[in-house]
Coordinates of C-alpha atoms and ligand atoms in Angstrom, one line a residue:
M8 CA 7.5 -8.0 25.5
T9 CA 9.2 -9.1 28.6
A10 CA 9.6 -7.0 31.8
V11 CA 12.9 -5.3 32.2
L12 CA 14.4 -5.2 35.7
D13 CA 16.7 -2.4 36.9
A14 CA 19.9 -2.9 38.8
A15 CA 18.1 -3.2 42.1
G16 CA 15.8 -5.9 40.7
G17 CA 12.7 -3.6 40.6
A18 CA 10.5 -3.0 37.6
S19 CA 11.7 -0.1 35.3
A20 CA 9.5 2.9 34.4
P21 CA 7.2 2.0 31.4
A22 CA 9.1 4.3 29.0
E23 CA 12.3 2.4 29.7
V24 CA 10.6 -1.0 29.3
F25 CA 9.2 0.2 25.9
E26 CA 12.6 1.6 24.8
A27 CA 14.4 -1.6 25.8
A28 CA 11.8 -3.8 24.0
V29 CA 12.3 -1.8 20.8
A30 CA 16.1 -1.9 21.1
A31 CA 15.9 -5.7 21.6
D32 CA 13.7 -6.1 18.5
E33 CA 10.8 -7.4 20.6
R34 CA 7.2 -6.8 19.6
I35 CA 5.1 -4.1 21.3
E36 CA 1.6 -5.6 21.9
P37 CA -1.8 -3.7 22.4
R38 CA -1.8 -3.9 26.2
D39 CA 1.8 -2.7 26.6
W40 CA 2.6 0.8 27.5
M41 CA 3.6 2.9 24.6
P42 CA 4.3 6.6 24.0
D43 CA 1.3 8.6 22.8
A44 CA 3.2 9.7 19.7
Y45 CA 4.1 6.1 18.8
R46 CA 0.4 5.2 19.0
A47 CA -0.6 8.2 17.0
T48 CA 2.0 7.5 14.3
L49 CA 0.9 3.9 14.0
V50 CA -2.8 4.9 13.8
R51 CA -2.0 7.4 11.1
Q52 CA 0.1 5.0 9.1
M53 CA -2.2 2.0 9.4
A54 CA -5.3 4.1 8.6
Q55 CA -3.6 5.5 5.5
H56 CA -2.6 1.9 4.5
A57 CA -6.1 0.5 5.2
H58 CA -7.7 3.3 3.2
S59 CA -5.3 2.7 0.3
E60 CA -6.3 -1.0 0.2
I61 CA -10.0 -0.3 -0.1
I62 CA -9.8 2.8 -2.4
G63 CA -7.3 0.7 -4.5
M64 CA -10.1 -1.7 -5.3
Q65 CA -11.8 0.9 -7.5
P66 CA -9.4 1.4 -10.5
E67 CA -9.2 -2.3 -11.1
A68 CA -12.8 -3.2 -10.3
N69 CA -13.5 -0.9 -13.2
W70 CA -12.3 -3.7 -15.5
I71 CA -13.9 -6.8 -14.0
T72 CA -16.9 -6.7 -16.3
R73 CA -14.6 -6.2 -19.3
A74 CA -12.0 -8.8 -18.6
P75 CA -11.1 -10.6 -21.9
S76 CA -11.6 -14.1 -20.7
L77 CA -13.1 -16.1 -17.8
R78 CA -9.6 -16.9 -16.5
R79 CA -8.6 -13.2 -16.4
K80 CA -11.9 -12.3 -14.8
A81 CA -11.6 -14.9 -12.0
I82 CA -8.0 -13.7 -11.3
L83 CA -9.0 -10.1 -11.2
M84 CA -12.0 -10.7 -9.0
A85 CA -9.8 -12.7 -6.5
K86 CA -7.3 -9.9 -6.5
V87 CA -9.8 -7.1 -5.8
Q88 CA -11.4 -9.2 -3.1
D89 CA -7.9 -9.7 -1.5
E90 CA -7.6 -5.9 -1.4
A91 CA -10.9 -5.7 0.6
G92 CA -9.5 -8.3 3.0
H93 CA -6.2 -6.3 3.4
G94 CA -8.3 -3.3 4.4
L95 CA -10.2 -5.4 7.0
Y96 CA -7.0 -6.8 8.5
L97 CA -5.5 -3.3 8.8
Y98 CA -8.7 -1.6 10.2
S99 CA -8.8 -4.5 12.8
A100 CA -5.1 -4.0 13.6
A101 CA -5.7 -0.3 14.0
E102 CA -8.6 -1.0 16.4
T103 CA -6.1 -2.7 18.8
L104 CA -4.7 0.8 19.3
G105 CA -8.1 2.1 20.5
T106 CA -9.5 3.7 17.3
S107 CA -12.7 2.3 15.8
R108 CA -13.1 1.4 12.1
E109 CA -16.1 3.8 12.0
E110 CA -13.9 6.7 13.2
L111 CA -11.2 6.0 10.6
L112 CA -13.8 5.6 7.8
D113 CA -15.4 8.9 8.8
K114 CA -12.1 10.6 8.5
L115 CA -11.4 9.1 5.1
H116 CA -14.9 10.2 3.8
A117 CA -14.4 13.7 5.3
G118 CA -11.0 14.0 3.5
R119 CA -9.1 14.2 6.9
Q120 CA -7.0 11.1 6.3
R121 CA -5.2 10.2 3.1
Y122 CA -4.8 7.1 0.9
S123 CA -2.0 6.4 -1.5
S124 CA -1.9 9.0 -4.3
I125 CA -1.4 6.3 -6.9
F126 CA -5.1 5.4 -6.9
N127 CA -6.1 8.8 -8.2
Y128 CA -4.9 7.8 -11.7
P129 CA -7.3 6.3 -14.2
T130 CA -7.3 2.8 -15.6
L131 CA -7.7 3.6 -19.3
T132 CA -7.1 0.2 -20.9
W133 CA -7.0 -3.5 -20.0
A134 CA -3.2 -3.3 -19.9
D135 CA -3.5 -1.0 -16.9
V136 CA -4.6 -4.0 -14.9
G137 CA -1.2 -5.6 -15.7
A138 CA 0.8 -2.5 -15.1
I139 CA -0.9 -2.0 -11.7
G140 CA -0.2 -5.6 -10.7
W141 CA 3.4 -5.5 -11.8
L142 CA 4.3 -2.0 -10.7
V143 CA 1.8 -0.8 -8.1
D144 CA 1.6 -4.1 -6.2
G145 CA 5.3 -4.6 -6.8
A146 CA 6.1 -1.2 -5.1
A147 CA 3.7 -2.1 -2.3
I148 CA 5.6 -5.4 -1.7
T149 CA 8.9 -3.5 -1.6
N150 CA 7.4 -1.2 1.0
Q151 CA 5.6 -3.8 3.0
V152 CA 8.1 -6.7 3.3
P153 CA 10.2 -4.7 5.9
L154 CA 6.9 -3.9 7.7
C155 CA 6.6 -7.7 8.6
R156 CA 9.4 -6.8 11.1
C157 CA 7.6 -3.6 12.4
S158 CA 7.9 -3.2 16.1
Y159 CA 4.1 -3.2 16.6
G160 CA 2.9 -6.8 16.8
P161 CA -0.6 -6.7 15.2
Y162 CA 0.7 -4.6 12.2
A163 CA 3.7 -6.9 11.6
R164 CA 1.5 -10.0 11.7
A165 CA -1.1 -8.6 9.4
M166 CA 1.7 -7.7 6.9
V167 CA 2.9 -11.3 6.7
R168 CA -0.3 -12.5 5.1
I169 CA -0.8 -9.4 3.1
C170 CA 2.7 -9.7 1.5
K171 CA 2.0 -13.3 0.4
E172 CA -1.2 -12.1 -1.4
E173 CA 0.6 -9.1 -2.8
S174 CA 3.1 -11.4 -4.3
F175 CA 0.3 -13.2 -6.2
H176 CA -1.0 -9.8 -7.4
Q177 CA 2.4 -8.8 -8.7
R178 CA 2.8 -12.1 -10.6
Q179 CA -0.6 -12.0 -12.2
G180 CA 0.2 -8.4 -13.4
Y181 CA 3.6 -9.5 -14.8
E182 CA 2.0 -12.5 -16.6
L183 CA -0.8 -10.4 -18.0
L184 CA 1.7 -7.9 -19.4
L185 CA 3.9 -10.6 -20.8
A186 CA 0.9 -12.1 -22.7
L187 CA 0.2 -8.6 -24.2
S188 CA 3.8 -7.9 -24.9
R189 CA 4.1 -11.1 -26.9
G190 CA 0.7 -10.6 -28.6
T191 CA -0.2 -8.5 -31.6
E192 CA 1.5 -5.2 -32.4
A193 CA -1.6 -3.4 -30.9
Q194 CA -1.4 -5.4 -27.7
H195 CA 2.3 -4.8 -27.3
A196 CA 1.7 -1.1 -27.8
M197 CA -1.1 -1.1 -25.2
A198 CA 1.2 -2.8 -22.7
Q199 CA 3.9 -0.2 -23.4
D200 CA 1.5 2.7 -23.0
A201 CA 0.3 1.4 -19.7
V202 CA 3.9 1.0 -18.4
D203 CA 4.7 4.5 -19.6
R204 CA 1.8 6.0 -17.6
W205 CA 2.3 4.0 -14.4
W206 CA 6.1 4.0 -14.0
W207 CA 6.6 7.5 -12.5
P208 CA 3.5 7.4 -10.2
S209 CA 4.8 4.0 -8.9
L210 CA 8.1 5.6 -7.9
M211 CA 6.2 8.3 -6.1
M212 CA 4.5 5.6 -4.0
F213 CA 7.6 5.5 -1.8
G214 CA 6.9 9.0 -0.6
P215 CA 8.9 12.2 -0.7
P216 CA 12.7 12.1 -0.9
D217 CA 14.5 11.5 2.4
S218 CA 15.6 15.1 2.5
E219 CA 11.9 16.2 2.8
S220 CA 10.3 13.3 4.6
S221 CA 9.0 14.7 7.9
H222 CA 8.1 11.4 9.8
S223 CA 11.0 9.2 8.8
D224 CA 13.6 9.6 11.5
Q225 CA 11.3 9.0 14.4
S226 CA 9.6 6.0 12.7
M227 CA 13.0 4.5 12.0
A228 CA 14.0 4.9 15.7
W229 CA 10.8 3.2 16.8
K230 CA 11.4 0.4 14.2
I231 CA 8.0 1.1 12.6
K232 CA 10.0 1.8 9.4
R233 CA 13.2 -0.1 8.6
H234 CA 14.5 1.6 5.5
S235 CA 14.2 5.1 4.1
N236 CA 12.0 6.2 1.2
D237 CA 14.9 6.6 -1.1
E238 CA 16.4 3.3 -0.2
L239 CA 13.2 1.4 -0.9
R240 CA 12.7 3.4 -4.2
Q241 CA 16.2 2.4 -5.3
R242 CA 15.5 -1.2 -4.5
F243 CA 12.3 -1.1 -6.5
V244 CA 14.1 0.4 -9.6
D245 CA 16.8 -2.2 -9.4
I246 CA 14.2 -5.0 -9.3
C247 CA 12.1 -3.6 -12.2
V248 CA 14.8 -2.9 -14.8
P249 CA 15.7 -6.5 -15.6
Q250 CA 12.0 -7.5 -15.3
A251 CA 11.1 -4.9 -17.9
E252 CA 13.8 -6.3 -20.2
S253 CA 12.3 -9.8 -19.9
L254 CA 8.9 -8.4 -20.6
G255 CA 10.2 -6.8 -23.8
L256 CA 9.0 -3.4 -22.6
T257 CA 10.9 -0.2 -21.9
L258 CA 10.7 2.1 -18.9
P259 CA 10.0 5.7 -19.8
D260 CA 13.2 7.2 -18.4
P261 CA 16.1 8.2 -20.7
D262 CA 18.4 8.6 -17.7
L263 CA 18.0 5.0 -16.5
R264 CA 21.4 3.3 -16.6
W265 CA 23.5 0.9 -14.5
N266 CA 26.0 2.7 -12.2
E267 CA 28.9 0.4 -11.7
Q268 CA 30.3 2.4 -8.9
R269 CA 27.1 2.5 -6.8
G270 CA 26.0 -1.0 -7.8
H271 CA 22.5 0.4 -8.6
Y272 CA 20.6 1.9 -11.5
D273 CA 20.6 5.6 -11.8
F274 CA 17.3 7.2 -12.7
G275 CA 15.9 10.6 -13.7
P276 CA 14.3 13.2 -11.6
I277 CA 10.8 12.6 -10.2
D278 CA 8.1 15.3 -10.8
W279 CA 7.4 16.1 -7.2
D280 CA 5.1 18.9 -8.2
E281 CA 2.8 16.4 -9.8
F282 CA 2.9 14.3 -6.6
R283 CA 2.0 17.3 -4.4
E284 CA -0.8 18.3 -6.7
V285 CA -2.4 14.8 -6.5
L286 CA -2.0 14.8 -2.7
R287 CA -3.7 18.2 -2.6
G288 CA -6.7 16.6 -4.3
N289 CA -6.0 17.7 -7.8
G290 CA -5.2 14.3 -9.4
P291 CA -7.2 13.0 -12.4
C292 CA -9.6 10.9 -10.2
N293 CA -9.5 12.2 -6.6
E294 CA -13.1 13.4 -6.7
E295 CA -14.4 10.3 -8.3
R296 CA -12.6 7.9 -5.9
I297 CA -13.9 9.6 -2.7
S298 CA -17.5 10.1 -3.9
Q299 CA -17.6 6.4 -5.1
R300 CA -16.3 5.4 -1.6
R301 CA -18.9 7.5 0.2
R302 CA -21.7 6.0 -2.0
A303 CA -20.5 2.5 -1.4
H304 CA -20.5 3.2 2.4
E305 CA -24.0 4.6 2.3
E306 CA -25.3 1.7 0.2
G307 CA -23.7 -0.8 2.6
A308 CA -25.5 0.6 5.6
W309 CA -28.1 -2.1 5.6
V310 CA -25.4 -4.8 5.7
R311 CA -23.8 -3.2 8.7
E312 CA -27.2 -2.9 10.4
A313 CA -28.1 -6.5 9.6
A314 CA -24.7 -7.8 10.9
A315 CA -25.1 -5.8 14.2
A316 CA -28.7 -7.1 14.6
Y317 CA -27.6 -10.7 14.0
A318 CA -24.7 -10.4 16.5
A319 CA -27.1 -8.9 19.1
K320 CA -29.6 -11.7 18.6
H321 CA -26.8 -14.3 19.2
R322 CA -25.6 -12.4 22.3
E323 CA -29.1 -12.6 23.7
A324 CA -29.4 -16.3 22.9
D325 CA -26.0 -17.0 24.6
A326 CA -26.9 -14.9 27.7
Ligands
FE2_417 FE1 -3.3 -5.1 -0.9
FE2_418 FE1 -2.4 -5.9 -4.0

């Protein structure tokens, strides 16, 4: 971010420098002045995003030991490890705003910060791994590609790498579903069942409709967000319909049809009551996900202690 000079050639007030940088599409960096609400909004969004990455490891990790071949197991392990890495980039990016990873994890474990509601649904069959890759990672990419141009530098830069990895996730899911869809009748049915269960929750991943989204306007003005929830949801539907056709699978929405006038696919109403219930903690797996996360954190205490002791020993040796 470059300094902005006023008409007299003197430096402007920090708020004006910030506004001018955002208007000029420059990046805000950790040491730059920023409004408290901008910082708080970013911390909330990045924390929720980081939490979603690490909680999102659970539904799929559930299938690693039961992957049908060595190739599928290697792909799934790589994908789940990527998600752990995404969590780490994002916690690190959030730390540049003055919040520690410990603090964010404590809030997650205490139920004071959220993660994406999609991860409160169960993975019932192997085909769910494919449906998650195709639809859930696909929806994540649609949401995250515009975040590569987010006004906050560390978040935008973390997103560039994350999006490349998400693209691999989406493709492996698509390829897995294609194999099942072209397989036996039972395999095809399993793929269709998974898509039937994951389609609507994937559409909910874009958040509430624009008419009800409380944070959107300010986030758009700050260029944290570049498109509204409904715009991104529509973009996702438009991408998925032809892909479902190539997969030989159907999407579970009788109202889905091309609208010549709008140049988009129309789709049926989303069950926002279900979305709110899952957010309130009443989804099929909320309890299981958070207790598993707490347990993993407790069981990992010795790793954190060992890493801290190792770092301290090296600091001493360097001093
Ligand atoms: Fe991810
Ligand atoms: Fe992913």
